[in-house]
Coordinates of C-alpha atoms in Angstrom, one line a residue:
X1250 CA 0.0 0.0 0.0
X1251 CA 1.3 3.2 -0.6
X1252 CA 0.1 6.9 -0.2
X1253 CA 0.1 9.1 -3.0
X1254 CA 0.3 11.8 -0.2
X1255 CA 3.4 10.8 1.5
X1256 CA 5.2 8.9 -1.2
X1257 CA 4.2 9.8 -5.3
X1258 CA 2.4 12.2 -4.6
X1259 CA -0.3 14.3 -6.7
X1260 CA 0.8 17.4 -6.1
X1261 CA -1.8 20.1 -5.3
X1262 CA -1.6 22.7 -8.2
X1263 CA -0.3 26.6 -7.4
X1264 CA -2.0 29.0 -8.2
X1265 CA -0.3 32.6 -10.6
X1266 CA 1.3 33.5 -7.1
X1267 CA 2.8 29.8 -6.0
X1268 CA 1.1 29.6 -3.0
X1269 CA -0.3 26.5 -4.0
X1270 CA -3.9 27.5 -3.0
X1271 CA -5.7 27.0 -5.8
X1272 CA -9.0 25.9 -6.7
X1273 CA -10.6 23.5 -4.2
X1274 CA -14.7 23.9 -3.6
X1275 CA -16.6 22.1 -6.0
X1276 CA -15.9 21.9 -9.8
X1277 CA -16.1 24.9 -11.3
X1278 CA -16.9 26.6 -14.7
X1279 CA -13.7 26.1 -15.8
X1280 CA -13.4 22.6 -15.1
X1281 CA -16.3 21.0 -17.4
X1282 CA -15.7 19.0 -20.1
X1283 CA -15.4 20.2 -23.8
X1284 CA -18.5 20.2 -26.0
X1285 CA -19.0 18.0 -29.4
X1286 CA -20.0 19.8 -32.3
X1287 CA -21.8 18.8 -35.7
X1288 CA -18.3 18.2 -37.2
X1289 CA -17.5 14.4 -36.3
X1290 CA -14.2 13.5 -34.3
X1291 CA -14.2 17.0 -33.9
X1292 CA -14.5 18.6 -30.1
X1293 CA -14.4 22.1 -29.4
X1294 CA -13.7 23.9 -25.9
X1295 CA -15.5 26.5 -24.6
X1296 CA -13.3 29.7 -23.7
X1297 CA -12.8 29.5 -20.4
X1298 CA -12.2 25.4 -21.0
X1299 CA -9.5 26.1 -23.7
X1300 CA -7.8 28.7 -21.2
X1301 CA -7.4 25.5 -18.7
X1302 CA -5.9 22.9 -21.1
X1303 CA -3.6 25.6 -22.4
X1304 CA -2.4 26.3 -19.0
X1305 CA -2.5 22.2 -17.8
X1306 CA -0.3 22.0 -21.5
X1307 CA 2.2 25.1 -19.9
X1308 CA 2.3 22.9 -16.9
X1309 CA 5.5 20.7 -15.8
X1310 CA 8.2 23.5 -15.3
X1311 CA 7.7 24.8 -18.6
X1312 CA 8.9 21.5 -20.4
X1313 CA 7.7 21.0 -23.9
X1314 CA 4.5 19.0 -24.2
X1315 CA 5.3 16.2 -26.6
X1316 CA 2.7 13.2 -27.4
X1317 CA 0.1 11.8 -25.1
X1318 CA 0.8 8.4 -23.0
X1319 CA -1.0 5.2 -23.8
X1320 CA -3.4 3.8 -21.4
X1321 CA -1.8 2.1 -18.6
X1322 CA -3.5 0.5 -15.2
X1323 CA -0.1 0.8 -12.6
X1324 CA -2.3 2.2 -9.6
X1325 CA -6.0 1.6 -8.6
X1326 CA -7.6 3.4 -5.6
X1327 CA -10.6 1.8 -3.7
X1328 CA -12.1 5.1 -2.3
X1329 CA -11.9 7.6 -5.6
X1330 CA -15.3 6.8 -7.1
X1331 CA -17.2 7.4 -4.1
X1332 CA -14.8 10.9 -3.9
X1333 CA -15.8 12.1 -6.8
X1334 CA -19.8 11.2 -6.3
X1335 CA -20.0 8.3 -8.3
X1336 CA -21.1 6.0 -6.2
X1337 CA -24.5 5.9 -8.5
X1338 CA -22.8 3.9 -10.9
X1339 CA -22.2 -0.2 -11.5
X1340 CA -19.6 -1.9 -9.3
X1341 CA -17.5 -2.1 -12.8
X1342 CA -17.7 1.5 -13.9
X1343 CA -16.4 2.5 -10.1
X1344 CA -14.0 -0.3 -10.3
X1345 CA -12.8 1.5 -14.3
X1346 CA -13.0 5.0 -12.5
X1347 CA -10.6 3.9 -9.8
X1348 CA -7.9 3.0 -12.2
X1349 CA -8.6 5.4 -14.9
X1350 CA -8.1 8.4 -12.4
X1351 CA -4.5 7.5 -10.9
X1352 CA -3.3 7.3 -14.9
X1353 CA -4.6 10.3 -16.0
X1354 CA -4.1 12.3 -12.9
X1355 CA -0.3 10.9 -13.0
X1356 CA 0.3 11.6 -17.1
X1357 CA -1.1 15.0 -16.4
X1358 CA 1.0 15.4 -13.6
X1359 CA 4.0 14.6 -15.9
X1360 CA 3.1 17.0 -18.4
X1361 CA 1.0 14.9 -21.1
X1362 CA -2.3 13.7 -21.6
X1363 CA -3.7 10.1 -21.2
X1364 CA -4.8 8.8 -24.8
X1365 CA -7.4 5.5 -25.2
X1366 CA -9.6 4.3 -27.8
X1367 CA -13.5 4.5 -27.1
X1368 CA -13.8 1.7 -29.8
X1369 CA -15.8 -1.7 -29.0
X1370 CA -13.7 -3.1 -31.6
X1371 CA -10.3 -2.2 -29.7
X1372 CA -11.4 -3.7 -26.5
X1373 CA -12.9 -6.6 -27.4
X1374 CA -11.4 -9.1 -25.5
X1375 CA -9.2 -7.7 -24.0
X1376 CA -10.4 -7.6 -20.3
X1377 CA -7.7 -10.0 -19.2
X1378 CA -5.3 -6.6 -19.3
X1379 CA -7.2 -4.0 -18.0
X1380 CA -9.4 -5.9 -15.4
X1381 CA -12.4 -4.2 -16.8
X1382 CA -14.8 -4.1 -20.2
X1383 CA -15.0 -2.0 -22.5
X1384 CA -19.0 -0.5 -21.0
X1385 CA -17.9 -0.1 -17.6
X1386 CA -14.8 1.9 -19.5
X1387 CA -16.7 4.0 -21.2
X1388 CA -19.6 4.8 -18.6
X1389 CA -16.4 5.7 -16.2
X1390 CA -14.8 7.9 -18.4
X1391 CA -18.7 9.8 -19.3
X1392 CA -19.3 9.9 -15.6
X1393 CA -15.9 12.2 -15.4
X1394 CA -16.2 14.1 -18.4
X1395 CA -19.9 15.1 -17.6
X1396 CA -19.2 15.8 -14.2
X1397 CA -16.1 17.8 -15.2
X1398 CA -13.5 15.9 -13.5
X1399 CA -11.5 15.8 -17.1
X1400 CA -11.2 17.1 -20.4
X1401 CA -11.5 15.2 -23.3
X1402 CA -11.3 15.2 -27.0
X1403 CA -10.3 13.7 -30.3
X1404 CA -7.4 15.0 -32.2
X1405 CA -6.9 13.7 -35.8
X1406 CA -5.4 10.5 -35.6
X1407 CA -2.0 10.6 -35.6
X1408 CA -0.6 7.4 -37.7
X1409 CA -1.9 3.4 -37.8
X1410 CA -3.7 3.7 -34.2
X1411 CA -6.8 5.8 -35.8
X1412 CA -9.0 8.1 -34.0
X1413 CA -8.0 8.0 -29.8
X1414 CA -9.4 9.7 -27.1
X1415 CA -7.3 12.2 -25.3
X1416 CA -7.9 12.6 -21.5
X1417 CA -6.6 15.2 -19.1
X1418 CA -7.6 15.8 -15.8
X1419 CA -9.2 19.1 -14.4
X1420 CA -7.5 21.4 -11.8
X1421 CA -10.8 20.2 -9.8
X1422 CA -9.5 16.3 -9.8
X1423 CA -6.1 17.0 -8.3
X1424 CA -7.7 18.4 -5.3
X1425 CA -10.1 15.8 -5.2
X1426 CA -7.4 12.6 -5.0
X1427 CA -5.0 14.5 -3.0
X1428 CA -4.0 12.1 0.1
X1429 CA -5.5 8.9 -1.5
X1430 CA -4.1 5.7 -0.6
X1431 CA -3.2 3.4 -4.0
X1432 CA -2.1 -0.1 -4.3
X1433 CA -0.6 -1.8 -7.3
X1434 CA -2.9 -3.0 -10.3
X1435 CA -2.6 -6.6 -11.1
X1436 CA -1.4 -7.3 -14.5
X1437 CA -1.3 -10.0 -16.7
X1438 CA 2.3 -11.4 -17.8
X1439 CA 1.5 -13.0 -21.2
X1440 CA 0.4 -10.1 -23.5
X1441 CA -0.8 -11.3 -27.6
X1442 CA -0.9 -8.7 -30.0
X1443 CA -2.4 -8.9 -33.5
X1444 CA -1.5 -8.1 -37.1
X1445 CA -2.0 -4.4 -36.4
X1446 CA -0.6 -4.3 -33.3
X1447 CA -4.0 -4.4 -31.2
X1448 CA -4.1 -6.4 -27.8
X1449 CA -6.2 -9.4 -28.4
X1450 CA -7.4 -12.5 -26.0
X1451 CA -6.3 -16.0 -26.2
X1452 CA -7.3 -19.0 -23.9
X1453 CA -4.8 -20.4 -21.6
X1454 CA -3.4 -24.1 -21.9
X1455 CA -0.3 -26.1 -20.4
X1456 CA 2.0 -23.7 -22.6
X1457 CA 0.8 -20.4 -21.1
X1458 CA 0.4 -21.7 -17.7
X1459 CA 4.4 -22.9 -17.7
X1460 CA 5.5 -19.5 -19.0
X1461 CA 3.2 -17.6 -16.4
X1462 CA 4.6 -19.9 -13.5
X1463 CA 8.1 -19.2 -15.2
X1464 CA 7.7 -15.4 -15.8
X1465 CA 6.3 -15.3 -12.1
X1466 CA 9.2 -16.6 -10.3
X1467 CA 11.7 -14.4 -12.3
X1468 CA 9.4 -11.3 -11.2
X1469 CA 9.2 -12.2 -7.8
X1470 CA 12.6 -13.0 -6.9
X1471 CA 13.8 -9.4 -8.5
X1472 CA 11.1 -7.9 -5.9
X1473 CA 12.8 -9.5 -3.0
X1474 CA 16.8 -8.7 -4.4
X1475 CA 18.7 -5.8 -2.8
X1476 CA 18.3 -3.6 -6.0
X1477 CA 18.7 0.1 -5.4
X1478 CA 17.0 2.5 -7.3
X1479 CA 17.6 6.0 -5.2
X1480 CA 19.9 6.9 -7.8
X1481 CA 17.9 6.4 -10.5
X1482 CA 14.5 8.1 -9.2
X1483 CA 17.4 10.8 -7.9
X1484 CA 17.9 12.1 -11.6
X1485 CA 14.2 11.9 -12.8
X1486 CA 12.8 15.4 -14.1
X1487 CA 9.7 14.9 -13.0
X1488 CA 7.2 11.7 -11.1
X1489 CA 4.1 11.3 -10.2
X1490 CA 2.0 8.1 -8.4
X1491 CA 5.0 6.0 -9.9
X1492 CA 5.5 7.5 -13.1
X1493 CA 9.3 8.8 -13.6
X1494 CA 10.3 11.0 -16.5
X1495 CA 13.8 10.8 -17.3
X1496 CA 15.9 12.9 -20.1
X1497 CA 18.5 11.6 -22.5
X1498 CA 20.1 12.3 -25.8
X1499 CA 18.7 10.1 -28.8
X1500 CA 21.5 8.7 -31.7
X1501 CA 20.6 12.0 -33.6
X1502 CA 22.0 14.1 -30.4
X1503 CA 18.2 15.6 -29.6
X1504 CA 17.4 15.7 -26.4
X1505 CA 14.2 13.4 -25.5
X1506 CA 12.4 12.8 -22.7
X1507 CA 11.7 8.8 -21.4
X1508 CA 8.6 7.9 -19.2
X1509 CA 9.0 5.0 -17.1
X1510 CA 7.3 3.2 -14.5
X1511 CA 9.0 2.7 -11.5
X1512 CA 6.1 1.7 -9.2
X1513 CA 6.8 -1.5 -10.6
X1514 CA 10.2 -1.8 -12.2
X1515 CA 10.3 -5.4 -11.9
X1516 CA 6.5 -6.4 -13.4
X1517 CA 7.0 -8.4 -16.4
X1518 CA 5.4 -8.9 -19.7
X1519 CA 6.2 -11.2 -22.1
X1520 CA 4.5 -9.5 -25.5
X1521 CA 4.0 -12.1 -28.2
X1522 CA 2.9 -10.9 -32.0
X1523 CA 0.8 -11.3 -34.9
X1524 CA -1.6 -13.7 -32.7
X1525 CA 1.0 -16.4 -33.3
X1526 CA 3.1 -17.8 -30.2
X1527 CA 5.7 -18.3 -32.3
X1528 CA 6.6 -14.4 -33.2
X1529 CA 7.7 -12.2 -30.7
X1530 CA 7.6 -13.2 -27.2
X1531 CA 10.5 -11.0 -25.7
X1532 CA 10.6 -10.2 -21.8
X1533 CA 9.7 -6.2 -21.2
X1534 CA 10.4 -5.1 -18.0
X1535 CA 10.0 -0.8 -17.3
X1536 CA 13.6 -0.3 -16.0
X1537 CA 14.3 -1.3 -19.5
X1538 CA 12.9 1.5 -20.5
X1539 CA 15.7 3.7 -18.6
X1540 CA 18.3 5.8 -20.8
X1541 CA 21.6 3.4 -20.9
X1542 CA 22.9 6.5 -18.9
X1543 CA 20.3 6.2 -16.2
X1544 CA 20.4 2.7 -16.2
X1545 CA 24.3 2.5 -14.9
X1546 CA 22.8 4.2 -12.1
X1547 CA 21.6 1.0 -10.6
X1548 CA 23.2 -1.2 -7.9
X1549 CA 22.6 -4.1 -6.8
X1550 CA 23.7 -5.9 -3.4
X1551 CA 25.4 -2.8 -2.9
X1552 CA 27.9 -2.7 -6.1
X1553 CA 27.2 -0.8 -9.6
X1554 CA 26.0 -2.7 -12.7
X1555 CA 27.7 -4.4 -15.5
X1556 CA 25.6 -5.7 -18.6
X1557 CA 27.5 -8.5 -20.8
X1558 CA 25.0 -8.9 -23.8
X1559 CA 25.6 -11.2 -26.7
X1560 CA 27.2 -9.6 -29.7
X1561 CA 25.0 -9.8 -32.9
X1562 CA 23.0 -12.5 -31.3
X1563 CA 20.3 -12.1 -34.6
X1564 CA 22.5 -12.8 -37.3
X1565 CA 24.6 -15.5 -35.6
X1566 CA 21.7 -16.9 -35.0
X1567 CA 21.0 -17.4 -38.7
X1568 CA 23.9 -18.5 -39.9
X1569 CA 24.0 -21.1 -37.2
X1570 CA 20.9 -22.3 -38.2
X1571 CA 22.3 -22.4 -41.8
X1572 CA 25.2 -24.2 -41.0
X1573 CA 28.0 -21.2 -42.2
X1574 CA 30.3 -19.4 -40.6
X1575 CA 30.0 -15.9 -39.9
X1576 CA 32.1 -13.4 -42.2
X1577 CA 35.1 -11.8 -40.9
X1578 CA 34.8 -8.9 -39.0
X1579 CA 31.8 -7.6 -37.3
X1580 CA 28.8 -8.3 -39.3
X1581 CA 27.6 -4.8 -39.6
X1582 CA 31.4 -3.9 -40.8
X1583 CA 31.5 -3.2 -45.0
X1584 CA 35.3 -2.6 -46.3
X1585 CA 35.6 -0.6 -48.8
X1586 CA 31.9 0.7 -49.4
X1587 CA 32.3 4.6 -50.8
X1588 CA 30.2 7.4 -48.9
X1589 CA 29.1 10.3 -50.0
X1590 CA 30.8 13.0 -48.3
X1591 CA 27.8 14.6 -46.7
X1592 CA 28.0 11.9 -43.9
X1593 CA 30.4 12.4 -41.3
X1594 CA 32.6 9.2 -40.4
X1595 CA 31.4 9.1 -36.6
X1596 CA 27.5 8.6 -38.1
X1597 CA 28.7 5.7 -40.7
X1598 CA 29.0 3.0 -38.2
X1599 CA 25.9 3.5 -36.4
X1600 CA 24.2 3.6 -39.9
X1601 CA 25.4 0.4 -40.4
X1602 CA 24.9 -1.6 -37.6
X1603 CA 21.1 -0.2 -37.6
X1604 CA 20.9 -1.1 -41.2
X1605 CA 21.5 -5.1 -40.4
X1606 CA 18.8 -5.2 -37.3
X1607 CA 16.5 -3.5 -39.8
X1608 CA 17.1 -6.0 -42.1
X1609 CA 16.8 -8.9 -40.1
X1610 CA 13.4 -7.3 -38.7
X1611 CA 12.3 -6.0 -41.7
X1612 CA 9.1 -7.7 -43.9
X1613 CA 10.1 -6.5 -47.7
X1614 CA 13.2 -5.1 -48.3
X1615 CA 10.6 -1.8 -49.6
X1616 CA 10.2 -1.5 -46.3
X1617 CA 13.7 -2.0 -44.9
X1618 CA 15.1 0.7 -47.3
X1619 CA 12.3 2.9 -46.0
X1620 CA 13.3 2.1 -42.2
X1621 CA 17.3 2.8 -42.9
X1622 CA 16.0 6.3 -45.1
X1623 CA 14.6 8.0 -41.5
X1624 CA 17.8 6.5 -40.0
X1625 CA 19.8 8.5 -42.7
X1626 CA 17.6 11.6 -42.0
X1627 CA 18.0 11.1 -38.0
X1628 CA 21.6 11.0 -37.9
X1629 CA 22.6 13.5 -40.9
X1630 CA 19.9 16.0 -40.6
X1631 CA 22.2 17.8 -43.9
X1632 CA 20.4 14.4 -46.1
X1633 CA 17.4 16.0 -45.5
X1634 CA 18.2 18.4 -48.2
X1635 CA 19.7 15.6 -50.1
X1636 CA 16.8 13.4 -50.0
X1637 CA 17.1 11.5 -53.3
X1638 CA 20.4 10.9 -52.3
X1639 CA 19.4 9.8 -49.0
X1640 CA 17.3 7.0 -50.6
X1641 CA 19.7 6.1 -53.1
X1642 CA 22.4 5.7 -50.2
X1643 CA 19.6 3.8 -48.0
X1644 CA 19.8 0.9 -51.2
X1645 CA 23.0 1.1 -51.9
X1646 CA 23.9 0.0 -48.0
X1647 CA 21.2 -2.8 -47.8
X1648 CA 22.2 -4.0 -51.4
X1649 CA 25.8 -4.1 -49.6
X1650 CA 24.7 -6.3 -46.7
X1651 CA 22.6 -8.0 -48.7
X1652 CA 25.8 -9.6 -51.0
X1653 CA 28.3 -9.7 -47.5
X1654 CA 25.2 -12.1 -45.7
X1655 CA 24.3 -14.0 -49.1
X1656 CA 24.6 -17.1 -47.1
X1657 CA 21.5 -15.9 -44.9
X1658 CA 19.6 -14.3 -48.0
X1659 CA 16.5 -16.2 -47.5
X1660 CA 16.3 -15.0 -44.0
X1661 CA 16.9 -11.0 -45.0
X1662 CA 14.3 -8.9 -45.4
X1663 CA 11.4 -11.5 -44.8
X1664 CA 10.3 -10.9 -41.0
X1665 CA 12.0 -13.4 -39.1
X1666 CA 13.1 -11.3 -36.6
X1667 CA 9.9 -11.7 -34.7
X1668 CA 10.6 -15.6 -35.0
X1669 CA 14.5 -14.9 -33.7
X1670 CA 12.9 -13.2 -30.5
X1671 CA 10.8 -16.0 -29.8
X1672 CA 13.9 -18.2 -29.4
X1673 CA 15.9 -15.4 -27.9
X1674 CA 13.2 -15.1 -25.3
X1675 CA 13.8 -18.7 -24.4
X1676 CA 17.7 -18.6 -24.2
X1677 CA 16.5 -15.8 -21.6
X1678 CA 14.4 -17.9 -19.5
X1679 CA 17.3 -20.4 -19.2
X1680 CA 19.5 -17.3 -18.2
X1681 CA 17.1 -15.8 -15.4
X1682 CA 16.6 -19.4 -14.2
X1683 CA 20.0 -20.4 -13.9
X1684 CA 21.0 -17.1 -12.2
X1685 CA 18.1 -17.3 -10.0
X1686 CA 19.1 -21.0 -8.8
X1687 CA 22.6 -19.3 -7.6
X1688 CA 21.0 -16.2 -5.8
X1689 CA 22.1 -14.2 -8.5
X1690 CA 20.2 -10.8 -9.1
X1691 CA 19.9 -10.9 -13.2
X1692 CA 17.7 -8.3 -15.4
X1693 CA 16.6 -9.0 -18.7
X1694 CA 17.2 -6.2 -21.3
X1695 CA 16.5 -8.3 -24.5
X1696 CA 19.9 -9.3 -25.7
X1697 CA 21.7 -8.6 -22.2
X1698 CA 21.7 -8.9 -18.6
X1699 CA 22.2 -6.2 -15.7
X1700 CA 24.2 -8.0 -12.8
X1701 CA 26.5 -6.5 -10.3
X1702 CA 30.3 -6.4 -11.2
X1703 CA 31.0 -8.9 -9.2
X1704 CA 28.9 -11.8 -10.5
X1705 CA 29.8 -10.3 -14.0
X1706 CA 32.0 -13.4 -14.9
X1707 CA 29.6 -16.2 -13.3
X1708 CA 26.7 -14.0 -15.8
X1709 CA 28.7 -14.4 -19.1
X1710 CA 28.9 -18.1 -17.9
X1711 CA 25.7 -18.7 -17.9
X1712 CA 24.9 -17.1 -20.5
X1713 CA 27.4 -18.8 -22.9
X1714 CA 26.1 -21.9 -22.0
X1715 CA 22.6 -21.5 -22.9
X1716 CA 23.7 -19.3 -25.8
X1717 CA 26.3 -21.8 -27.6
X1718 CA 23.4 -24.1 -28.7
X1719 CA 21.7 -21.2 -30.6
X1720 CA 25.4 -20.1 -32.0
X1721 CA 25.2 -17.0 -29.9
X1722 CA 28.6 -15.4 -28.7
X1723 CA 28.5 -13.4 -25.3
X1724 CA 30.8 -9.7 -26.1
X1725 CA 33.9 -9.8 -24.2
X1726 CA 34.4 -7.8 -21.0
X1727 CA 34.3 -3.8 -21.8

């Protein structure tokens, strides 16, 4: 149990003069929701309304706003429906309404706004992950809105997702859920996703079951490790009810800003794709989430982190499975490949080594060439004035890779990363297992482990040895 109060606090808004006595009787004018007009997917504010979002967008020591935050359940509160007066309601639309608040109270909190589809489509099936249907969901969120508890409207959609909902909370709702007790939402650990990315259902069997009860143990024994995170939280810009933002520096040198959930850095979900158990199923965990920067923050037992990873661990994997030995060199290495003197020498390798995950990842080699195109554009913002160029140089590199890996030609450009991660998921399993059976503290980040410096050495151990079989090669010692 914690206290939002005491520990993540919502804190109460300040008013022009920073006294922080703002706003507290009732919900005022201000406060009620937006109005839909004629125009569909179209909401407009009234004036007073438009004055509060623009000053709730201000918000967050003047940080700029950036997208909104998918829908997440970390926290639920037992008492906020019957705060705000909605006791009137079902038991399931006060259940949605005590963990749709703590999101969108904590995303505003942070400086964004909460975004969710009102769909029946979207959330068909899909209770097992939210804990609630899609009615109760959508009587919760009308129950706010028309009470004036948030704010909500439909911008134009914004890429493959389609039309979503966009939530934020009134200055009226962080008075009302100041001092309320939370505890953590239960979540489920196996997560199937379909052909558009879309959470769908699934019915459990013996497979399942054993990777729950696997999944499980991993989850609980990092709970109970000596893991230290005040040094992490230490550097966050911002938190709220759980929710850290941290800032780093992307591969183009722009600074971004990285949300992360830290009320339960250890919870994790194993995300499988395309409705196929055989695509996908990598381990997520939120502290994986955390700038590499941030992350070297951690200790554990005491001691800073180390993180041996496997080196290339995709495209060994393919040419073991093919029976032929990896060229010489690093695999993302091309000798003698001519640039065009627009791209500076320190961008060429990180072009490169992009260009071979987006292979191995990539569907069509259409869609590869696209992929390493933004990845020109990111790093060498000049090619952006070159962009013929740029796309000429984005084919010329894959064509490149394509004739040094002829031997795993088949493999290239066809999707079979999603396949490799389902095998590099299990090799992970083994790891966390292994480690766990010696009392050592291990965290998954996809193709490495965290692990203090000590137990570095007895880590790449294990890790070779469930590695080998699947021709992966653990990086030597930095």
């Amino acid at each position: 149990m914690q206290n939002i109060a005491s520990t993540h606090a919502f804190r109460k808004r300040e008013d022009a003069s920073g006294n922080g006595e703002g706003e507290t009787s009732g919900v005022s004018e201000v406060s009620r929701p937006i109005r839909k007009t004629g125009e569909p997917g179209r909401f407009d504010l009234s004036k007073e309304a438009a004055a509060e979002r623009a000053a709730l967008k201000a918000d967050s020591d003047h940080q700029e706003r950036e997208g909104d935050l998918p829908l997440w359940f970390a926290f639920q509160g037992p008492d906020i429906a019957t705060r705000l007066g909605a006791g009137v309601l079902s038991t399931k639309a006060q259940k949605a309404i005590n963990r749709l608040v703590p999101a969108i109270v904590s995303a505003g909190e942070c400086g964004r706004s909460l975004s969710i589809s009102r769909s029946k489509t979207w959330w068909a099936g899909t209770q097992r992950y939210h804990g609630t249907g899609y009615q109760a969901i959508r009587d919760g969120l009308d129950f706010l809105a028309s009470h004036g508890w948030i704010c909500m409207e439909v911008p134009p959609p914004a890429g493959p997702i389609g039309w979503q909902t966009t939530l934020t909370p009134s200055l009226a709702l962080y008075e009302a859920v100041q001092g309320v007790a939370l505890h953590a939402c239960p979540l489920e650990l196996i997560i199937m996703k379909d052909q558009h990315k879309r959470l769908m259902g699934y019915r459990d069997d013996r497979d399942t079951s054993r990777l729950r009860r696997e999944v499980r143990q991993s989850q609980e024994f990092l709970s109970s490790a000596n893991i230290n995170l005040a040094r992490v939280q230490a550097v966050a810009i911002k938190q709220s009810g759980g929710l850290y933002v941290f800032e780093g520096v992307n591969r183009a040198g722009e600074r971004t800003q990285t949300f992360v959930d830290l009320a339960r850095p250890w919870s994790h979900r194993v995300i499988h794709n395309n409705g196929d158990w055989r695509q996908g199923g990598r381990i997520y965990l939120p502290v994986q989430n955390l700038p590499r920067s941030v992350r070297r923050q951690l200790e554990i037992d005491g001691e800073p982190v180390t993180e041996p990873d496997f080196s290339e661990q995709h495209v060994r994997m393919l040419y073991a499975r093919v029976g032929h030995p990896m060229p010489q060199g690093r695999a993302y290495v091309l000798d003698n490949f001519r640039w065009p003197d627009w791209v500076q020498s320190d961008k060429r390798r990180t072009i490169l080594k992009r260009t071979i995950l987006i292979m191995v990842n990539a569907s069509t080699t259409h869609a590869a060439a696209g992929a390493v195109e933004r990845v020109i554009y990111d790093l060498c913002p000049y090619s952006m004035l070159r962009r013929s160029e740029a796309r000429s140089l984005a084919r010329a590199v894959i064509k490149a890779m394509q004739e040094k890996h002829h031997a795993i030609s088949e493999f290239i450009c066809s999707g079979e990363g999603l396949r490799l991660q389902r095998q590099d998921r299990d090799i992970m399993l083994r790891v966390l297992k292994d480690t766990r059976d010696r009392g050592i503290a291990a965290i998954p980040v996809h193709d490495s482990v965290m692990c203090s410096a000590s137990q570095a050495d007895r880590v790449r151990e294990i890790m070779d040895k469930h590695g080998a079989p699947y021709g992966c090669k653990v990086s030597d010692p930095q």
